[in-house]
Short mmCIF file of C-alpha atoms in Angstrom, two decimals:
data_model
loop_
_atom_site.label_atom_id
_atom_site.label_comp_id
_atom_site.label_asym_id
_atom_site.label_seq_id
_atom_site.Cartn_x
_atom_site.Cartn_y
_atom_site.Cartn_z
CA MET Y 75 -45.30 -86.92 -117.54
CA LEU Y 76 -44.24 -86.51 -113.92
CA ASP Y 77 -46.63 -84.73 -111.60
CA LEU Y 78 -44.37 -82.39 -109.64
CA ALA Y 79 -47.20 -81.49 -107.26
CA ARG Y 80 -47.07 -84.96 -105.76
CA PRO Y 81 -45.25 -85.10 -102.40
CA ARG Y 82 -42.09 -87.07 -101.84
CA ALA Y 83 -42.51 -90.71 -100.88
CA THR Y 84 -42.36 -91.46 -97.17
CA ILE Y 85 -40.25 -94.09 -95.43
CA THR Y 86 -42.18 -95.00 -92.29
CA THR Y 87 -41.40 -98.71 -91.80
CA PRO Y 88 -38.48 -101.12 -92.19
CA ALA Y 89 -40.49 -102.88 -94.91
CA ALA Y 90 -40.76 -99.67 -96.93
CA ALA Y 91 -37.02 -99.09 -96.57
CA ALA Y 92 -36.21 -102.65 -97.62
CA VAL Y 93 -38.48 -102.60 -100.68
CA PHE Y 94 -37.42 -99.18 -101.93
CA THR Y 95 -33.71 -99.87 -101.40
CA MET Y 96 -33.87 -103.16 -103.27
CA VAL Y 97 -35.63 -101.67 -106.27
CA LEU Y 98 -33.35 -98.63 -106.21
CA THR Y 99 -30.10 -100.61 -106.11
CA GLN Y 100 -30.99 -103.89 -107.83
CA GLY Y 101 -34.13 -103.24 -109.91
CA PRO Y 102 -36.05 -103.82 -112.02
CA VAL Y 103 -37.23 -106.61 -109.77
CA SER Y 104 -40.60 -108.30 -109.31
CA ARG Y 105 -42.61 -108.26 -106.11
CA VAL Y 106 -42.19 -112.02 -105.88
CA GLU Y 107 -38.42 -111.69 -106.04
CA ILE Y 108 -38.47 -108.86 -103.49
CA ALA Y 109 -40.51 -111.05 -101.15
CA ARG Y 110 -38.11 -113.95 -101.65
CA ARG Y 111 -35.02 -111.87 -100.91
CA THR Y 112 -36.40 -109.85 -98.00
CA GLY Y 113 -38.57 -112.45 -96.32
CA LEU Y 114 -41.59 -110.15 -96.50
CA SER Y 115 -44.98 -111.45 -97.56
CA SER Y 116 -46.28 -110.55 -101.03
CA ALA Y 117 -48.98 -108.45 -99.40
CA ALA Y 118 -46.38 -106.56 -97.33
CA VAL Y 119 -44.30 -105.86 -100.45
CA THR Y 120 -47.34 -104.54 -102.32
CA LYS Y 121 -48.33 -102.34 -99.37
CA ALA Y 122 -44.79 -100.96 -99.02
CA ALA Y 123 -44.42 -100.26 -102.76
CA ARG Y 124 -47.77 -98.52 -103.26
CA PRO Y 125 -46.81 -95.08 -101.82
CA PHE Y 126 -43.69 -94.98 -104.00
CA ILE Y 127 -45.70 -95.79 -107.11
CA GLU Y 128 -48.29 -93.14 -106.23
CA ALA Y 129 -45.56 -90.55 -105.59
CA GLY Y 130 -43.88 -91.31 -108.90
CA TYR Y 131 -40.68 -92.88 -107.55
CA LEU Y 132 -41.42 -96.40 -108.76
CA ALA Y 133 -43.12 -97.68 -111.89
CA GLU Y 134 -44.59 -101.03 -112.84
CA LEU Y 135 -43.08 -102.37 -116.03
CA ALA Y 136 -44.80 -104.66 -118.51
CA ALA Y 137 -45.04 -108.25 -117.32
CA THR Y 138 -41.93 -110.12 -118.45
CA GLU Y 139 -41.78 -113.13 -116.13
CA ARG Y 140 -44.05 -115.53 -114.28
CA THR Y 141 -44.40 -115.99 -110.57
CA GLY Y 142 -44.55 -119.76 -110.66
CA PRO Y 143 -43.94 -122.80 -112.88
CA GLY Y 144 -46.14 -123.55 -115.85
CA ALA Y 145 -48.95 -121.08 -116.35
CA GLY Y 146 -48.28 -118.94 -113.29
CA ARG Y 147 -49.49 -115.37 -113.30
CA PRO Y 148 -47.16 -112.93 -115.13
CA ALA Y 149 -45.23 -110.61 -112.83
CA SER Y 150 -44.79 -106.88 -113.41
CA PRO Y 151 -41.30 -105.83 -112.24
CA LEU Y 152 -40.89 -102.66 -110.25
CA ALA Y 153 -38.34 -100.10 -111.45
CA VAL Y 154 -37.14 -96.72 -110.25
CA ARG Y 155 -38.13 -93.62 -112.21
CA PRO Y 156 -34.68 -91.99 -112.23
CA ASP Y 157 -35.88 -88.51 -113.19
CA ARG Y 158 -38.39 -88.27 -110.31
CA GLU Y 159 -35.81 -86.41 -108.26
CA TYR Y 160 -32.32 -85.00 -108.74
CA PHE Y 161 -29.47 -84.65 -106.26
CA LEU Y 162 -26.40 -82.46 -105.99
CA GLY Y 163 -23.05 -83.80 -104.86
CA VAL Y 164 -19.86 -81.81 -104.30
CA LYS Y 165 -16.36 -83.01 -103.49
CA ILE Y 166 -14.39 -80.32 -101.65
CA THR Y 167 -10.61 -80.27 -102.12
CA HIS Y 168 -8.08 -77.69 -101.02
CA GLU Y 169 -7.97 -76.33 -104.58
CA GLU Y 170 -11.46 -76.60 -106.05
CA LEU Y 171 -15.05 -77.77 -105.82
CA ILE Y 172 -16.13 -80.62 -108.07
CA GLY Y 173 -19.91 -80.76 -108.43
CA VAL Y 174 -22.37 -83.10 -110.11
CA VAL Y 175 -26.09 -83.46 -110.56
CA THR Y 176 -27.31 -87.05 -110.48
CA ASP Y 177 -30.64 -88.71 -110.96
CA LEU Y 178 -32.21 -91.08 -108.46
CA ARG Y 179 -30.01 -93.95 -109.71
CA SER Y 180 -26.89 -91.87 -109.11
CA GLU Y 181 -26.21 -91.41 -112.81
CA VAL Y 182 -24.34 -88.16 -113.43
CA VAL Y 183 -26.31 -85.84 -115.74
CA ALA Y 184 -24.26 -82.65 -115.27
CA SER Y 185 -20.89 -81.71 -113.77
CA ALA Y 186 -18.75 -78.63 -113.14
CA HIS Y 187 -15.51 -77.56 -111.49
CA ARG Y 188 -15.04 -74.32 -109.57
CA PRO Y 189 -11.67 -73.14 -108.23
CA LEU Y 190 -11.42 -72.07 -104.60
CA PRO Y 191 -9.70 -68.74 -103.96
CA SER Y 192 -9.20 -69.90 -100.36
CA THR Y 193 -10.33 -72.65 -98.00
CA ALA Y 194 -11.84 -70.24 -95.47
CA PRO Y 195 -15.21 -71.81 -94.55
CA GLU Y 196 -17.20 -68.69 -95.48
CA THR Y 197 -15.49 -68.58 -98.88
CA VAL Y 198 -16.20 -72.25 -99.48
CA ALA Y 199 -19.88 -71.72 -98.59
CA ALA Y 200 -20.14 -68.80 -101.02
CA GLU Y 201 -18.48 -70.78 -103.81
CA LEU Y 202 -20.80 -73.72 -103.07
CA ALA Y 203 -23.77 -71.41 -103.60
CA ALA Y 204 -22.35 -70.26 -106.93
CA LEU Y 205 -21.58 -73.82 -108.06
CA THR Y 206 -25.00 -75.19 -107.13
CA GLY Y 207 -26.67 -72.24 -108.85
CA ASP Y 208 -24.70 -72.99 -112.01
CA LEU Y 209 -25.55 -76.68 -112.01
CA LEU Y 210 -29.24 -76.32 -111.16
CA GLY Y 211 -29.59 -73.56 -113.72
CA ARG Y 212 -28.74 -75.95 -116.53
CA SER Y 213 -32.24 -77.43 -116.59
CA PRO Y 214 -35.62 -76.40 -115.16
CA ALA Y 215 -36.07 -80.02 -114.11
CA TYR Y 216 -32.94 -79.92 -111.93
CA ARG Y 217 -34.08 -76.79 -110.13
CA GLU Y 218 -37.67 -78.03 -109.67
CA ARG Y 219 -36.78 -81.53 -108.48
CA CYS Y 220 -33.59 -81.04 -106.45
CA ARG Y 221 -33.90 -80.60 -102.71
CA CYS Y 222 -30.76 -82.25 -101.33
CA LEU Y 223 -27.04 -81.51 -101.47
CA GLY Y 224 -24.35 -83.94 -100.36
CA LEU Y 225 -20.85 -82.72 -99.49
CA ALA Y 226 -17.77 -84.95 -99.38
CA VAL Y 227 -14.83 -83.72 -97.30
CA SER Y 228 -11.62 -85.39 -96.21
CA GLY Y 229 -11.07 -85.81 -92.50
CA ASP Y 230 -13.11 -86.37 -89.35
CA VAL Y 231 -16.76 -85.57 -90.11
CA ASP Y 232 -19.83 -85.80 -87.88
CA ARG Y 233 -22.53 -86.64 -90.41
CA ALA Y 234 -25.35 -86.27 -87.89
CA THR Y 235 -24.57 -82.59 -87.23
CA GLY Y 236 -22.72 -81.57 -90.41
CA LEU Y 237 -19.67 -80.62 -88.34
CA VAL Y 238 -16.19 -81.09 -89.81
CA ARG Y 239 -14.19 -81.77 -86.67
CA TYR Y 240 -10.83 -81.89 -88.44
CA SER Y 241 -9.73 -81.78 -92.07
CA PRO Y 242 -5.93 -81.64 -92.39
CA PHE Y 243 -5.87 -80.80 -96.10
CA LEU Y 244 -8.32 -77.91 -95.60
CA SER Y 245 -6.80 -76.83 -92.26
CA TRP Y 246 -10.25 -76.94 -90.68
CA HIS Y 247 -11.12 -77.51 -87.04
CA ASP Y 248 -14.76 -77.70 -85.87
CA VAL Y 249 -16.28 -76.09 -88.96
CA PRO Y 250 -20.14 -76.24 -89.06
CA LEU Y 251 -20.12 -76.92 -92.79
CA GLY Y 252 -23.67 -78.29 -92.96
CA GLU Y 253 -25.09 -75.16 -91.35
CA LEU Y 254 -23.01 -72.85 -93.55
CA ALA Y 255 -23.93 -74.70 -96.74
CA THR Y 256 -27.64 -74.83 -95.91
CA GLY Y 257 -27.65 -71.10 -95.30
CA ALA Y 258 -25.81 -70.43 -98.56
CA THR Y 259 -27.79 -72.78 -100.83
CA GLY Y 260 -31.21 -73.22 -99.21
CA LEU Y 261 -30.91 -76.98 -99.72
CA ALA Y 262 -31.03 -79.83 -97.23
CA VAL Y 263 -27.33 -80.59 -96.73
CA THR Y 264 -25.62 -83.81 -95.66
CA VAL Y 265 -21.89 -83.75 -94.95
CA GLU Y 266 -19.86 -86.95 -95.02
CA ASN Y 267 -16.24 -88.04 -95.05
CA ASP Y 268 -15.21 -88.34 -98.69
CA VAL Y 269 -14.10 -91.98 -98.50
CA LYS Y 270 -17.31 -93.00 -96.75
CA ALA Y 271 -19.33 -91.12 -99.39
CA LEU Y 272 -17.54 -92.93 -102.21
CA THR Y 273 -18.20 -96.19 -100.37
CA VAL Y 274 -21.93 -95.45 -100.22
CA ALA Y 275 -21.96 -94.97 -104.00
CA GLU Y 276 -20.06 -98.22 -104.56
CA HIS Y 277 -22.30 -100.11 -102.14
CA TRP Y 278 -25.57 -98.98 -103.72
CA PHE Y 279 -24.63 -98.39 -107.34
CA GLY Y 280 -21.16 -99.81 -108.06
CA GLU Y 281 -18.80 -102.66 -107.21
CA GLY Y 282 -20.54 -103.34 -103.91
CA VAL Y 283 -24.01 -104.03 -105.31
CA GLY Y 284 -25.20 -107.44 -104.18
CA THR Y 285 -22.62 -107.78 -101.39
CA SER Y 286 -23.43 -107.45 -97.71
CA SER Y 287 -19.82 -106.89 -96.62
CA PHE Y 288 -17.09 -105.13 -98.56
CA ALA Y 289 -14.43 -102.48 -98.13
CA LEU Y 290 -13.12 -99.54 -100.13
CA VAL Y 291 -9.49 -98.44 -99.92
CA THR Y 292 -8.41 -95.16 -101.49
CA ILE Y 293 -4.93 -93.99 -102.44
CA GLY Y 294 -4.32 -90.26 -102.54
CA LEU Y 295 -2.73 -87.64 -100.31
CA GLY Y 296 -3.62 -90.10 -97.59
CA ILE Y 297 -4.75 -93.72 -97.46
CA GLY Y 298 -8.47 -93.89 -96.79
CA CYS Y 299 -10.72 -96.81 -96.03
CA ALA Y 300 -14.38 -97.45 -95.29
CA VAL Y 301 -16.06 -100.72 -94.45
CA VAL Y 302 -19.57 -102.09 -94.99
CA VAL Y 303 -20.66 -104.99 -92.76
CA ASP Y 304 -24.12 -106.56 -92.96
CA ASP Y 305 -25.17 -103.86 -95.45
CA ARG Y 306 -24.29 -101.05 -93.05
CA LEU Y 307 -21.47 -98.54 -93.28
CA VAL Y 308 -19.33 -99.02 -90.17
CA THR Y 309 -18.62 -95.71 -88.46
CA GLY Y 310 -17.45 -96.81 -85.02
CA ALA Y 311 -18.08 -94.98 -81.76
CA ARG Y 312 -16.20 -91.86 -82.91
CA GLY Y 313 -16.62 -92.00 -86.67
CA VAL Y 314 -13.10 -93.14 -87.51
CA ALA Y 315 -13.61 -96.86 -88.13
CA GLY Y 316 -11.58 -98.38 -90.97
CA GLU Y 317 -8.52 -96.12 -90.75
CA ILE Y 318 -6.04 -98.60 -92.21
CA GLY Y 319 -3.87 -95.70 -93.34
CA HIS Y 320 -2.47 -95.68 -89.83
CA VAL Y 321 -1.96 -99.41 -89.45
CA PRO Y 322 1.79 -99.86 -88.81
CA VAL Y 323 3.31 -102.17 -91.43
CA GLY Y 324 6.79 -100.66 -91.85
CA GLY Y 325 8.52 -101.38 -88.57
CA ASP Y 326 10.21 -98.36 -87.00
CA GLY Y 327 9.92 -96.04 -89.97
CA PRO Y 328 9.27 -93.87 -91.82
CA PRO Y 329 7.61 -91.34 -89.47
CA CYS Y 330 3.96 -90.45 -90.14
CA HIS Y 331 2.26 -87.08 -89.66
CA CYS Y 332 -0.03 -88.75 -87.12
CA GLY Y 333 2.93 -89.18 -84.76
CA GLY Y 334 3.37 -92.89 -85.36
CA ARG Y 335 5.98 -94.68 -87.43
CA GLY Y 336 5.72 -97.19 -90.27
CA CYS Y 337 2.09 -96.34 -91.07
CA VAL Y 338 0.74 -97.41 -94.45
CA GLU Y 339 0.12 -93.76 -95.29
CA ALA Y 340 3.76 -92.91 -94.59
CA ILE Y 341 4.80 -95.49 -97.20
CA ALA Y 342 2.02 -95.61 -99.81
CA GLY Y 343 0.37 -92.18 -99.71
CA ILE Y 344 1.16 -90.00 -102.73
CA PRO Y 345 3.40 -87.56 -100.80
CA ALA Y 346 5.33 -90.49 -99.29
CA VAL Y 347 5.78 -92.20 -102.66
CA LEU Y 348 6.96 -88.98 -104.28
CA HIS Y 349 9.36 -88.24 -101.44
CA ALA Y 350 10.82 -91.73 -101.63
CA ALA Y 351 11.14 -91.57 -105.43
CA ARG Y 352 12.96 -88.23 -105.29
CA ARG Y 353 15.45 -89.63 -102.81
CA ALA Y 354 15.88 -92.89 -104.69
CA LEU Y 355 16.47 -91.20 -108.05
CA GLY Y 356 18.36 -88.19 -106.69
CA GLU Y 357 15.96 -85.74 -108.36
CA PRO Y 358 14.56 -83.19 -105.87
CA GLU Y 359 12.16 -81.70 -108.45
CA LEU Y 360 10.80 -85.03 -109.69
CA THR Y 361 7.01 -85.08 -110.20
CA LEU Y 362 4.73 -88.03 -109.54
CA ASP Y 363 4.19 -88.42 -113.29
CA GLY Y 364 7.96 -88.48 -113.68
CA ALA Y 365 8.32 -91.16 -111.01
CA ILE Y 366 5.66 -93.29 -112.70
CA ALA Y 367 7.35 -92.83 -116.09
CA ALA Y 368 10.73 -93.85 -114.65
CA ALA Y 369 9.26 -96.96 -113.07
CA ARG Y 370 7.44 -97.93 -116.26
CA ALA Y 371 10.69 -97.46 -118.18
CA GLY Y 372 12.29 -100.02 -115.89
CA ASP Y 373 14.32 -97.88 -113.48
CA PRO Y 374 14.99 -100.31 -110.60
CA ALA Y 375 15.05 -97.64 -107.88
CA ALA Y 376 11.73 -96.17 -109.00
CA ARG Y 377 10.15 -99.60 -109.31
CA GLU Y 378 11.27 -100.47 -105.79
CA VAL Y 379 9.44 -97.40 -104.42
CA PHE Y 380 6.16 -98.56 -105.95
CA ALA Y 381 6.82 -102.17 -104.95
CA ARG Y 382 7.23 -101.09 -101.33
CA ALA Y 383 4.03 -99.05 -101.47
CA GLY Y 384 2.08 -101.96 -102.97
CA THR Y 385 3.43 -104.36 -100.37
CA ALA Y 386 2.44 -102.02 -97.52
CA LEU Y 387 -1.07 -101.66 -98.91
CA GLY Y 388 -1.46 -105.42 -99.35
CA ARG Y 389 -0.41 -106.11 -95.77
CA ALA Y 390 -2.82 -103.57 -94.34
CA MET Y 391 -5.67 -104.87 -96.50
CA ALA Y 392 -4.91 -108.42 -95.38
CA ALA Y 393 -5.12 -107.32 -91.75
CA MET Y 394 -8.53 -105.81 -92.47
CA ALA Y 395 -9.68 -108.94 -94.31
CA ASN Y 396 -8.58 -111.09 -91.38
CA LEU Y 397 -10.62 -108.91 -89.01
CA ILE Y 398 -13.91 -108.44 -90.90
CA GLY Y 399 -13.88 -110.93 -93.79
CA PRO Y 400 -15.26 -108.76 -96.62
CA GLU Y 401 -16.52 -110.36 -99.82
CA ARG Y 402 -14.45 -107.93 -101.87
CA ILE Y 403 -12.14 -104.96 -101.48
CA VAL Y 404 -12.18 -102.14 -104.00
CA VAL Y 405 -8.95 -100.15 -104.33
CA SER Y 406 -9.46 -96.71 -105.81
CA GLY Y 407 -8.36 -93.12 -105.41
CA ASP Y 408 -6.87 -90.29 -107.38
CA LEU Y 409 -3.55 -91.67 -108.57
CA PRO Y 410 -2.87 -90.45 -112.15
CA GLY Y 411 -4.32 -93.22 -114.23
CA LEU Y 412 -4.02 -96.94 -114.59
CA ALA Y 413 -0.23 -96.82 -114.98
CA ALA Y 414 0.27 -96.25 -111.25
CA TYR Y 415 -2.10 -99.11 -110.41
CA GLU Y 416 -0.14 -101.44 -112.69
CA LEU Y 417 3.02 -100.63 -110.75
CA LEU Y 418 1.35 -101.41 -107.43
CA GLU Y 419 -0.93 -104.30 -108.31
CA GLN Y 420 1.42 -107.30 -108.41
CA HIS Y 421 3.03 -106.45 -105.08
CA LEU Y 422 -0.29 -105.56 -103.46
CA ARG Y 423 -1.88 -108.85 -104.46
CA GLN Y 424 1.18 -110.88 -103.50
CA SER Y 425 1.52 -109.41 -100.03
CA PHE Y 426 -2.24 -109.64 -99.47
CA THR Y 427 -2.24 -113.34 -100.32
CA GLN Y 428 0.77 -113.99 -98.11
CA GLN Y 429 -0.69 -112.18 -95.10
CA ALA Y 430 -4.39 -113.05 -95.36
CA PHE Y 431 -5.44 -115.95 -93.14
CA GLY Y 432 -7.24 -118.99 -94.57
CA ALA Y 433 -10.35 -118.20 -96.58
CA ALA Y 434 -9.77 -114.45 -96.14
CA ALA Y 435 -7.26 -114.78 -98.98
CA ASP Y 436 -10.19 -115.57 -101.31
CA CYS Y 437 -11.48 -112.00 -100.97
CA LEU Y 438 -11.88 -110.47 -104.43
CA LEU Y 439 -9.60 -107.46 -104.99
CA VAL Y 440 -10.74 -104.88 -107.55
CA LEU Y 441 -8.30 -102.11 -108.51
CA ARG Y 442 -9.99 -99.22 -110.26
CA PRO Y 443 -9.10 -95.50 -110.34
CA ARG Y 444 -11.86 -92.96 -109.81
CA PRO Y 445 -11.81 -89.33 -111.01
CA PHE Y 446 -13.00 -86.64 -108.62
CA GLU Y 447 -16.38 -86.55 -110.39
CA GLN Y 448 -16.98 -90.01 -108.93
CA TRP Y 449 -16.19 -88.72 -105.46
CA ALA Y 450 -18.77 -85.99 -106.05
CA ARG Y 451 -21.16 -88.70 -107.18
CA GLY Y 452 -20.50 -90.34 -103.81
CA ALA Y 453 -21.61 -87.14 -102.12
CA ALA Y 454 -24.79 -87.22 -104.21
CA ALA Y 455 -25.35 -90.85 -103.20
CA VAL Y 456 -25.21 -89.75 -99.56
CA ALA Y 457 -27.84 -87.13 -100.43
CA ILE Y 458 -29.97 -89.86 -102.00
CA GLN Y 459 -29.91 -91.65 -98.65
CA THR Y 460 -31.76 -88.68 -97.17
CA LEU Y 461 -34.88 -90.11 -98.81
CA PHE Y 462 -34.93 -92.39 -95.79
CA THR Y 463 -34.76 -89.62 -93.21
CA LEU Y 464 -36.01 -86.33 -94.68
CA GLN Y 465 -39.40 -87.30 -96.04
CA GLU Y 466 -42.38 -85.02 -95.64
CA ARG Y 467 -44.94 -86.69 -93.42
#
């Protein structure tokens, strides 16, 4: 039985951060293995782990391995207690809020959708309050053990202040979303760019576990990208690092909304693909599902649209691989199902291999669609990171 009166664990040293992160993302793991991977002494690992055990975040499992050859002393692996704390994550789109409750291991335990009557910031804050109330009301444990809310928003986000500088799909400029959401929900709020939030989830709990450098590319209304180097999310001086959507790969055209020409987003973003498919097939009312169906049925014009999009994506990803050398690149997003990925994949991989330099071509490419619930999970993963900065002292 968890003792809810116990305070939250406190991160006060790099050793504590290293130990807790390793158990959280790669556990169960023994102290000996933690010491081996981190370079800390066994005594330092034990000292760092003790507060988390006492606060109920970590547990010692039954001894299942030995610390040395022969008759070495059995080791008791450390594991996270997932239900010690819960976290809310919400993905904000121009049409709805998608919310989840996750445990400490970022496993989704509850989810809900809530339509947005408008994208006015005050309306969004009010709907966030209603959504979080719904989700937390589903279990006394959620309400008692949830303190943090993560929000994922497209566009230029200042995570440190919770300010959304610019979100084109929400038509927002300089919106203090963190402040508004905190006032509406009473929770500690962290706001992050949606692609970066999804990358945090993949780095800690998904395809990026065990890698020190990887990248996530998303296909949707725009082309998003976030990069992890040396186990750190790269933000750049102004928070816009990794924007491969605006890498020019298409010569002088087509024009992009950013003002440039030939950007990846202007060729491979969903609006660009749909526009090109309508022109190629001569059907002004064609839907994206219709374009995918035509291409899967073998229509050469429709297939060429997806081939061009895949080629543009592969070239941009190769440029990124040449620059930072990630161990793997995960391609995700909100295209409608695996069918669209199948139409892109061959051309994406081929152009990537052709353009990547030397060993960069060995980078593992993983194509996997993600529903919006996973983007909300990314927002919750960002909230989980607040364990490192919002501890009671």
